[in-house]
Coordinates of C-alpha atoms in Angstrom, one line a residue:
M1 CA -15.9 -16.0 0.4
S2 CA -14.0 -15.3 -2.9
Y3 CA -11.9 -12.1 -2.5
F4 CA -11.6 -10.6 -6.0
D5 CA -10.2 -7.1 -5.1
A6 CA -6.4 -7.6 -4.9
A7 CA -5.9 -4.3 -6.8
S8 CA -7.1 -2.5 -3.6
A9 CA -5.2 -4.4 -1.2
A10 CA -3.7 -8.0 -1.7
P11 CA -4.1 -10.6 1.1
L12 CA -1.2 -10.8 3.5
H13 CA 1.3 -13.2 2.0
P14 CA 2.3 -16.2 4.1
V15 CA 6.0 -15.1 3.9
A16 CA 5.0 -11.5 5.0
R17 CA 3.1 -13.1 7.9
Q18 CA 6.2 -15.3 9.0
A19 CA 8.8 -12.4 8.6
L20 CA 6.4 -10.0 10.5
S21 CA 6.3 -12.5 13.4
A22 CA 10.0 -13.2 13.3
S23 CA 11.1 -9.7 13.1
L24 CA 8.9 -8.5 16.1
E25 CA 11.3 -10.3 18.3
E26 CA 14.5 -8.6 16.8
G27 CA 13.3 -5.6 15.3
W28 CA 11.6 -3.5 18.1
A29 CA 14.5 -1.1 18.8
D30 CA 15.3 2.2 17.1
P31 CA 17.8 1.3 14.3
G32 CA 19.4 4.7 14.7
R33 CA 20.8 3.9 18.1
L34 CA 24.3 2.5 18.6
Y35 CA 23.6 0.0 21.4
R36 CA 23.1 -3.7 20.7
E37 CA 19.4 -3.7 20.1
G38 CA 19.6 -0.8 17.9
R39 CA 22.5 -2.3 15.8
R40 CA 20.5 -5.5 15.5
A41 CA 17.5 -3.5 14.2
R42 CA 19.7 -1.6 11.8
M43 CA 21.1 -5.0 10.3
L44 CA 17.4 -5.9 9.6
L45 CA 16.6 -2.5 8.1
D46 CA 19.7 -2.7 5.9
A47 CA 18.9 -6.2 4.8
A48 CA 15.2 -5.2 3.9
R49 CA 16.5 -2.2 1.9
E50 CA 18.9 -4.3 0.1
A51 CA 16.3 -6.8 -0.9
A52 CA 13.9 -4.2 -1.9
A53 CA 16.6 -2.4 -4.0
E54 CA 17.3 -5.7 -5.8
A55 CA 13.7 -6.1 -6.7
V56 CA 13.2 -2.6 -8.1
G57 CA 16.6 -2.6 -9.8
C58 CA 18.2 0.2 -8.1
R59 CA 21.1 1.0 -5.5
A60 CA 20.2 0.4 -1.8
D61 CA 21.2 4.0 -1.1
E62 CA 18.5 5.2 -3.5
L63 CA 15.8 3.8 -1.7
V64 CA 13.9 4.7 1.4
F65 CA 10.7 3.4 3.1
T66 CA 7.8 5.5 3.8
S67 CA 4.7 5.2 5.8
S68 CA 2.4 4.5 2.8
G69 CA 2.4 4.5 -1.1
T70 CA 0.5 7.7 -0.8
R71 CA 3.2 9.4 1.3
A72 CA 5.8 8.1 -1.2
V73 CA 4.1 9.8 -4.1
Q74 CA 3.5 13.0 -2.2
T75 CA 7.1 13.1 -0.9
G76 CA 8.6 12.1 -4.4
V77 CA 6.5 14.7 -6.4
A78 CA 7.0 17.5 -3.9
G79 CA 10.9 16.5 -3.5
V80 CA 11.6 16.9 -7.2
L81 CA 9.5 19.9 -7.8
A82 CA 11.4 21.8 -4.9
G83 CA 14.6 20.5 -6.0
R84 CA 14.2 21.7 -9.6
R85 CA 12.5 24.9 -8.7
R86 CA 15.0 26.9 -10.6
V87 CA 14.2 25.0 -13.8
G88 CA 10.6 25.9 -13.5
R89 CA 7.2 25.0 -12.0
H90 CA 5.6 23.0 -14.8
L91 CA 4.4 19.4 -14.0
I92 CA 3.1 16.8 -16.4
V93 CA 0.7 14.0 -15.3
S94 CA -1.6 11.6 -17.1
S95 CA -5.3 12.0 -16.7
V96 CA -5.6 8.4 -15.3
E97 CA -3.0 8.8 -12.6
H98 CA -3.9 7.6 -9.0
S99 CA -5.7 10.2 -6.9
S100 CA -2.5 10.7 -4.7
V101 CA -0.7 12.0 -7.9
L102 CA -3.8 14.1 -9.0
H103 CA -4.0 15.7 -5.5
S104 CA -0.4 16.4 -5.5
A105 CA -0.8 18.2 -8.9
E106 CA -3.7 20.2 -7.5
R107 CA -1.8 21.4 -4.6
H108 CA 1.2 22.3 -7.0
E109 CA -1.3 24.5 -8.8
D110 CA -2.7 26.0 -5.6
D111 CA 0.8 27.0 -4.8
G112 CA 1.2 28.8 -8.1
G113 CA 2.6 26.0 -10.4
T114 CA 1.3 24.9 -13.8
V115 CA 0.0 21.4 -14.6
T116 CA -0.5 19.7 -18.0
R117 CA -2.9 16.6 -17.8
V118 CA -2.2 14.2 -20.8
G119 CA -5.3 12.4 -21.9
V120 CA -5.6 8.7 -22.9
D121 CA -7.4 6.6 -25.5
R122 CA -10.5 4.5 -24.8
T123 CA -8.2 1.6 -23.6
G124 CA -6.5 3.9 -21.1
V125 CA -3.2 4.3 -23.0
V126 CA -1.3 7.5 -23.1
D127 CA 0.3 8.8 -26.3
V128 CA 4.0 8.9 -26.0
D129 CA 3.9 12.0 -28.6
A130 CA 1.5 13.7 -26.2
Y131 CA 4.0 13.6 -23.5
R132 CA 6.7 14.8 -26.0
E133 CA 4.6 17.9 -26.9
A134 CA 3.7 18.7 -23.3
L135 CA 7.4 19.1 -22.3
R136 CA 8.5 22.6 -22.0
A137 CA 11.7 24.5 -21.0
D138 CA 10.2 25.1 -17.5
T139 CA 9.0 21.4 -17.0
A140 CA 10.5 20.2 -13.6
L141 CA 8.8 16.7 -13.5
A142 CA 6.7 14.2 -15.5
V143 CA 4.7 11.6 -13.7
L144 CA 3.3 8.3 -15.3
Q145 CA 1.9 5.2 -13.6
S146 CA 3.2 1.8 -14.7
A147 CA -0.2 0.2 -14.9
N148 CA -3.7 1.6 -14.1
H149 CA -5.4 0.7 -10.9
E150 CA -8.9 0.4 -12.1
V151 CA -8.6 -1.3 -15.5
G152 CA -5.2 -2.8 -15.4
T153 CA -3.8 -1.1 -18.7
E154 CA -0.1 -1.0 -18.8
Q155 CA 1.6 2.4 -19.9
P156 CA 4.5 2.9 -22.1
V157 CA 6.8 3.8 -19.5
A158 CA 10.1 3.1 -21.3
E159 CA 9.1 5.1 -24.3
V160 CA 8.1 8.1 -22.1
A161 CA 11.1 7.8 -19.9
E162 CA 13.3 8.0 -23.1
V163 CA 11.5 11.1 -24.3
C164 CA 11.8 12.8 -20.8
R165 CA 15.5 11.7 -20.6
A166 CA 16.2 13.5 -23.9
A167 CA 14.7 16.8 -22.6
G168 CA 16.5 16.4 -19.3
V169 CA 13.3 16.1 -17.3
P170 CA 13.0 13.4 -14.6
L171 CA 10.2 10.8 -14.8
L172 CA 8.4 9.7 -11.7
V173 CA 6.7 6.3 -12.1
D174 CA 4.0 5.2 -9.7
A175 CA 4.4 1.4 -9.8
A176 CA 2.0 0.4 -7.1
Q177 CA 0.1 -1.9 -9.2
S178 CA 2.8 -3.5 -11.2
L179 CA 5.9 -3.9 -8.8
G180 CA 4.8 -7.4 -7.6
W181 CA 5.0 -8.6 -11.1
G182 CA 8.4 -7.3 -12.2
R183 CA 10.7 -4.5 -12.5
V184 CA 9.7 -1.3 -14.4
D185 CA 11.5 -0.9 -17.7
G186 CA 13.0 2.2 -18.8
D187 CA 15.3 5.0 -17.9
W188 CA 13.0 6.4 -15.1
S189 CA 14.3 8.8 -12.4
V190 CA 11.9 8.3 -9.3
L191 CA 9.7 5.4 -8.5
T192 CA 7.0 4.9 -5.9
A193 CA 5.2 1.7 -4.7
S194 CA 3.0 0.3 -1.8
A195 CA 3.5 -2.9 0.0
H196 CA -0.1 -3.8 0.5
K197 CA -0.5 -4.0 -3.2
W198 CA 1.9 -7.1 -3.4
G199 CA 0.8 -8.9 -0.2
G200 CA 2.9 -7.0 2.3
P201 CA 1.5 -5.3 5.3
S202 CA -0.2 -1.9 5.0
G203 CA 1.7 1.1 6.1
V204 CA 4.9 0.6 4.1
G205 CA 5.7 2.6 0.9
L206 CA 8.9 2.6 -1.3
L207 CA 10.3 5.7 -2.6
V208 CA 13.4 5.4 -5.1
V209 CA 15.3 8.5 -6.1
R210 CA 18.0 7.9 -8.7
K211 CA 21.5 9.4 -8.1
G212 CA 21.7 12.7 -10.0
V213 CA 18.1 13.8 -9.6
R214 CA 17.9 17.1 -7.9
F215 CA 15.6 16.5 -4.8
A216 CA 14.8 18.5 -1.8
A217 CA 13.0 16.7 1.0
R218 CA 10.5 18.9 2.7
E219 CA 9.8 16.6 5.7
A220 CA 12.0 14.8 8.0
E221 CA 12.2 11.1 7.6
E222 CA 9.7 9.3 9.9
F223 CA 10.5 6.3 12.1
Q224 CA 8.9 3.5 10.4
S225 CA 7.6 0.1 11.8
L226 CA 10.8 -2.0 11.2
P227 CA 8.8 -5.3 11.3
A228 CA 6.5 -4.2 8.7
I229 CA 9.3 -3.1 6.5
V230 CA 11.0 -6.4 6.8
A231 CA 7.8 -8.2 6.0
A232 CA 7.3 -5.9 3.1
A233 CA 10.6 -6.8 1.5
A234 CA 10.4 -10.5 2.2
S235 CA 6.9 -10.8 0.5
L236 CA 8.2 -8.7 -2.5
R237 CA 11.0 -11.2 -2.8
A238 CA 8.4 -14.0 -2.5
V239 CA 5.9 -12.6 -4.9
R240 CA 8.5 -12.1 -7.6
A241 CA 9.6 -15.7 -7.2
E242 CA 6.1 -16.7 -8.1
A243 CA 5.3 -14.0 -10.7
A244 CA 6.4 -15.9 -13.9
R245 CA 4.1 -18.9 -13.3
E246 CA 1.3 -17.0 -11.6
S247 CA 1.0 -14.3 -14.4
V248 CA 0.4 -16.9 -16.9
R249 CA -2.4 -18.5 -14.9
L250 CA -4.0 -15.1 -13.9
R251 CA -3.8 -14.0 -17.4
E252 CA -5.8 -16.9 -18.7
L253 CA -8.4 -16.7 -15.9
T254 CA -9.0 -12.9 -16.5
G255 CA -9.0 -13.5 -20.5
R256 CA -11.7 -15.9 -19.8
I257 CA -13.6 -13.4 -17.9
R258 CA -13.1 -10.7 -20.7
V259 CA -14.4 -13.2 -23.2
R260 CA -17.2 -14.9 -21.6
V261 CA -18.8 -11.9 -19.7
P262 CA -20.1 -10.3 -22.9
E263 CA -21.4 -13.8 -24.0
L264 CA -23.2 -14.3 -20.7
V265 CA -24.6 -10.8 -20.0
P266 CA -26.3 -8.5 -22.7
D267 CA -25.1 -4.8 -22.9
V268 CA -21.7 -5.0 -21.4
E269 CA -18.6 -3.2 -22.3
V270 CA -15.2 -4.7 -21.3
V271 CA -12.8 -1.8 -20.7
G272 CA -9.0 -1.4 -20.8
D273 CA -6.4 -2.7 -23.3
P274 CA -7.0 -6.3 -24.3
E275 CA -3.3 -7.1 -24.6
R276 CA -1.3 -4.7 -22.7
R277 CA -2.6 -5.3 -19.2
L278 CA -1.7 -6.5 -15.8
P279 CA -2.4 -10.4 -15.5
G280 CA -4.9 -10.2 -12.6
I281 CA -7.3 -7.2 -13.5
V282 CA -10.3 -7.2 -15.8
T283 CA -13.0 -4.5 -15.8
F284 CA -16.4 -4.3 -17.4
S285 CA -19.4 -2.0 -17.4
C286 CA -22.9 -3.1 -17.6
L287 CA -25.7 -0.9 -19.1
Y288 CA -28.8 0.0 -17.2
V289 CA -27.3 -1.3 -13.8
D290 CA -26.7 0.5 -10.4
G291 CA -23.0 -0.2 -9.7
E292 CA -23.5 -0.2 -5.8
A293 CA -26.6 -2.5 -6.0
L294 CA -24.6 -4.8 -8.2
L295 CA -21.7 -5.1 -5.8
H296 CA -24.1 -5.8 -2.9
E297 CA -25.7 -8.6 -5.0
L298 CA -22.2 -10.1 -5.7
D299 CA -21.3 -9.8 -2.1
R300 CA -24.3 -11.7 -1.2
E301 CA -23.3 -14.4 -3.5
G302 CA -19.6 -14.6 -1.9
F303 CA -17.6 -12.3 -4.1
S304 CA -15.8 -9.4 -3.0
V305 CA -15.2 -7.0 -6.1
S306 CA -15.0 -3.2 -6.4
S307 CA -16.3 -0.6 -8.8
G308 CA -15.4 2.8 -10.4
S309 CA -19.1 3.6 -10.8
S310 CA -20.3 7.1 -9.7
C311 CA -22.8 5.5 -7.5
T312 CA -20.3 3.9 -5.3
S313 CA -18.6 7.2 -4.6
S314 CA -19.4 9.5 -1.8
T315 CA -19.2 12.4 -4.1
L316 CA -21.6 10.8 -6.7
T317 CA -19.3 11.8 -9.6
P318 CA -17.9 9.3 -12.3
S319 CA -14.4 7.7 -11.8
H320 CA -11.8 9.9 -13.2
V321 CA -10.1 7.0 -14.9
L322 CA -13.5 6.0 -16.8
K323 CA -14.2 9.5 -17.6
A324 CA -10.8 10.2 -19.1
M325 CA -11.2 7.0 -21.2
G326 CA -14.6 8.1 -22.3
V327 CA -16.2 4.7 -21.4
L328 CA -19.4 3.6 -19.6
S329 CA -19.2 4.2 -15.8
E330 CA -22.6 2.9 -14.8
G331 CA -22.6 -0.7 -13.6
N332 CA -18.8 -0.8 -13.6
V333 CA -17.1 -4.0 -11.9
R334 CA -13.4 -4.4 -11.4
V335 CA -12.3 -8.0 -10.9
S336 CA -8.8 -8.2 -9.4
L337 CA -7.6 -11.7 -8.8
P338 CA -5.0 -12.4 -6.0
T339 CA -2.2 -14.8 -6.2
G340 CA -3.5 -18.3 -6.0
A341 CA -7.2 -17.5 -7.0
A342 CA -9.0 -20.7 -7.9
E343 CA -10.1 -21.4 -11.3
D344 CA -13.4 -22.9 -10.0
E345 CA -14.2 -19.7 -8.1
V346 CA -13.8 -17.8 -11.2
E347 CA -16.1 -20.3 -13.0
R348 CA -18.6 -19.9 -10.0
F349 CA -18.4 -16.0 -10.6
L350 CA -19.2 -16.5 -14.3
A351 CA -22.2 -18.6 -13.3
V352 CA -23.5 -16.0 -10.7
L353 CA -22.9 -12.9 -12.6
P354 CA -25.8 -13.2 -15.4
G355 CA -28.4 -13.7 -12.5
A356 CA -27.0 -10.8 -10.4
V357 CA -27.2 -8.3 -13.2
A358 CA -30.7 -9.4 -14.3
G359 CA -31.8 -9.1 -10.7
V360 CA -30.5 -5.6 -10.5
R361 CA -32.0 -4.5 -13.8
E362 CA -35.2 -6.0 -12.9
R363 CA -35.3 -4.2 -9.8
L364 CA -34.5 -0.9 -11.2
G365 CA -37.1 -1.5 -13.9
A366 CA -37.5 0.7 -17.1
P367 CA -39.4 3.7 -15.8
T368 CA -41.9 5.2 -18.2
P369 CA -40.4 8.6 -19.1
A370 CA -42.3 11.7 -18.7
T371 CA -42.1 12.8 -22.6
A372 CA -43.3 15.6 -24.7
V373 CA -42.8 16.0 -28.4
R374 CA -41.2 19.1 -29.7
E375 CA -40.9 19.2 -33.4
D376 CA -38.7 16.3 -34.4
A377 CA -37.2 16.0 -31.0
L378 CA -38.4 13.9 -28.0
V379 CA -37.6 15.4 -24.6
V380 CA -36.9 13.0 -21.6
D381 CA -37.1 14.5 -18.2
A382 CA -34.7 12.6 -16.1
L383 CA -34.2 15.4 -13.5
G384 CA -33.6 14.3 -10.0
K385 CA -32.8 10.6 -11.1
R386 CA -29.3 9.1 -10.8
C387 CA -27.7 7.1 -13.5
P388 CA -28.4 4.6 -14.9
I389 CA -32.0 5.8 -15.0
P390 CA -31.4 8.7 -17.5
V391 CA -29.7 6.3 -19.8
I392 CA -32.4 3.5 -19.3
E393 CA -35.1 6.2 -20.2
L394 CA -33.1 7.3 -23.3
A395 CA -32.7 3.6 -24.5
K396 CA -36.4 3.1 -24.0
V397 CA -37.6 6.0 -26.2
I398 CA -34.9 6.2 -28.9
G399 CA -36.9 4.0 -31.2
D400 CA -39.9 6.6 -31.0
V401 CA -38.1 9.2 -33.1
P402 CA -37.4 8.9 -36.8
V403 CA -34.0 8.1 -38.1
G404 CA -32.3 11.6 -38.0
G405 CA -34.5 12.8 -35.2
T406 CA -33.1 13.6 -31.8
V407 CA -33.7 12.8 -28.1
R408 CA -33.1 15.6 -25.6
V409 CA -32.3 14.1 -22.2
L410 CA -32.7 16.4 -19.2
S411 CA -30.5 15.4 -16.4
D412 CA -28.8 16.8 -13.3
D413 CA -26.6 13.9 -12.5
E414 CA -23.0 14.5 -13.3
A415 CA -22.5 10.8 -14.4
A416 CA -24.9 11.4 -17.4
R417 CA -22.2 13.6 -18.9
L418 CA -20.1 10.5 -19.3
D419 CA -22.7 7.7 -19.6
I420 CA -24.9 9.2 -22.4
P421 CA -22.0 9.6 -24.9
A422 CA -20.7 6.1 -23.8
W423 CA -24.1 4.6 -24.5
C424 CA -24.1 6.3 -28.0
E425 CA -20.7 4.8 -28.7
M426 CA -22.0 1.3 -27.7
R427 CA -25.3 1.7 -29.5
G428 CA -24.0 3.3 -32.7
Q429 CA -26.2 6.5 -32.1
E430 CA -24.8 10.0 -32.6
Y431 CA -24.0 12.0 -29.6
V432 CA -24.7 15.7 -30.6
G433 CA -23.5 17.3 -27.4
E434 CA -25.0 19.3 -24.4
E435 CA -26.5 22.6 -23.8
P436 CA -27.8 24.5 -20.9
A437 CA -31.3 23.9 -19.6
D438 CA -33.6 25.7 -17.2
K439 CA -32.5 22.9 -14.7
G440 CA -29.6 20.6 -15.1
T441 CA -28.2 20.0 -18.6
A442 CA -29.7 18.8 -21.9
Y443 CA -27.8 16.1 -23.7
L444 CA -28.8 15.7 -27.3
V445 CA -28.8 12.3 -29.1
R446 CA -29.5 11.8 -32.8
R447 CA -30.9 8.5 -33.9
T448 CA -28.8 7.1 -36.9
G449 CA -30.4 3.8 -37.3

């Protein structure tokens, strides 16, 4: 079985396993106690904090361990907002942040605060000027991820940090995906990360608050699992030692996937920035494919990958990242290679993928749509059908209208609002817009050629 979902959780690093086992013998006591066992545990905790701080590039007394990366984000956002409440209650986030950031922003709004969500381009990159324009006199905090968890795009953190610093606004950086590869550049103020993203044990997060940042913790510090903390710090040091060499190797492998997948599989869009990206992540979307079915097919072939497709979500709504980018959500596959991923397994994946996609497309079929000609427009009734069926039906009938004519697709699947415009972008057709319908929504597409 080839595990290609390291962006969700990296396999436990051998150094983490060794450190976890060793520290279970010495680090079981409460490090806050003054007796011998407590002092021994305190020494282990201090050493772990020093190691983690060195990796981050901060002072040891600026770093604390939390029970998860999500808790680190929640505590970091809430702490700065509370500490700077006299300045104002305005928060800035990007539209592609991790759900933990976006949920914190929603809670802030529910509590009476205001939020500006900065958009991204089709590669997932934020505009530095957009952050500059979003800053206000009452801005308490800005948040920006170092790299995106779904598509691997790296963000201009240093440039945004400079803009925020000039305005006197702290910048919180979610470095969960990138910290294992290196320090985060720029004059940021707060940083969060999660150990299971770099091969440490789950249940350990990092929160760094630079000296001088007004911060009001709303919750008492929890007693953490000391062996897990020691293992997290040891594994972070270990993956950093391997990062320079491994990043070159994984970047070549993901670059190979980016180039060859569109050659091997028709109707595929590779998403994310082609250059400014993490070494191990590559994401692509396949037209006319049910993402969940494709993931199951790849799982049967021995590959563990993930998806941002709407059909793999319990809410049946498109990935907020893909939606913000304006790219195709259907048939979405994220390949995130772990440290040590074998080249021959990548080649096997490329050999298996075309057949897997073809099989899913064949099983879905190309349904004969219920159509009715209305003047120069063709009406496609896809009500009650989940994507990618509305897009499949659109593709089958676009040639039945003259150039300049329109197809009106009726759909009540939220994913169609993203996938139909994305299909038009890929196929060179004009997306006119949407309008209310008796049931669902009508999406208008004009044939341009």
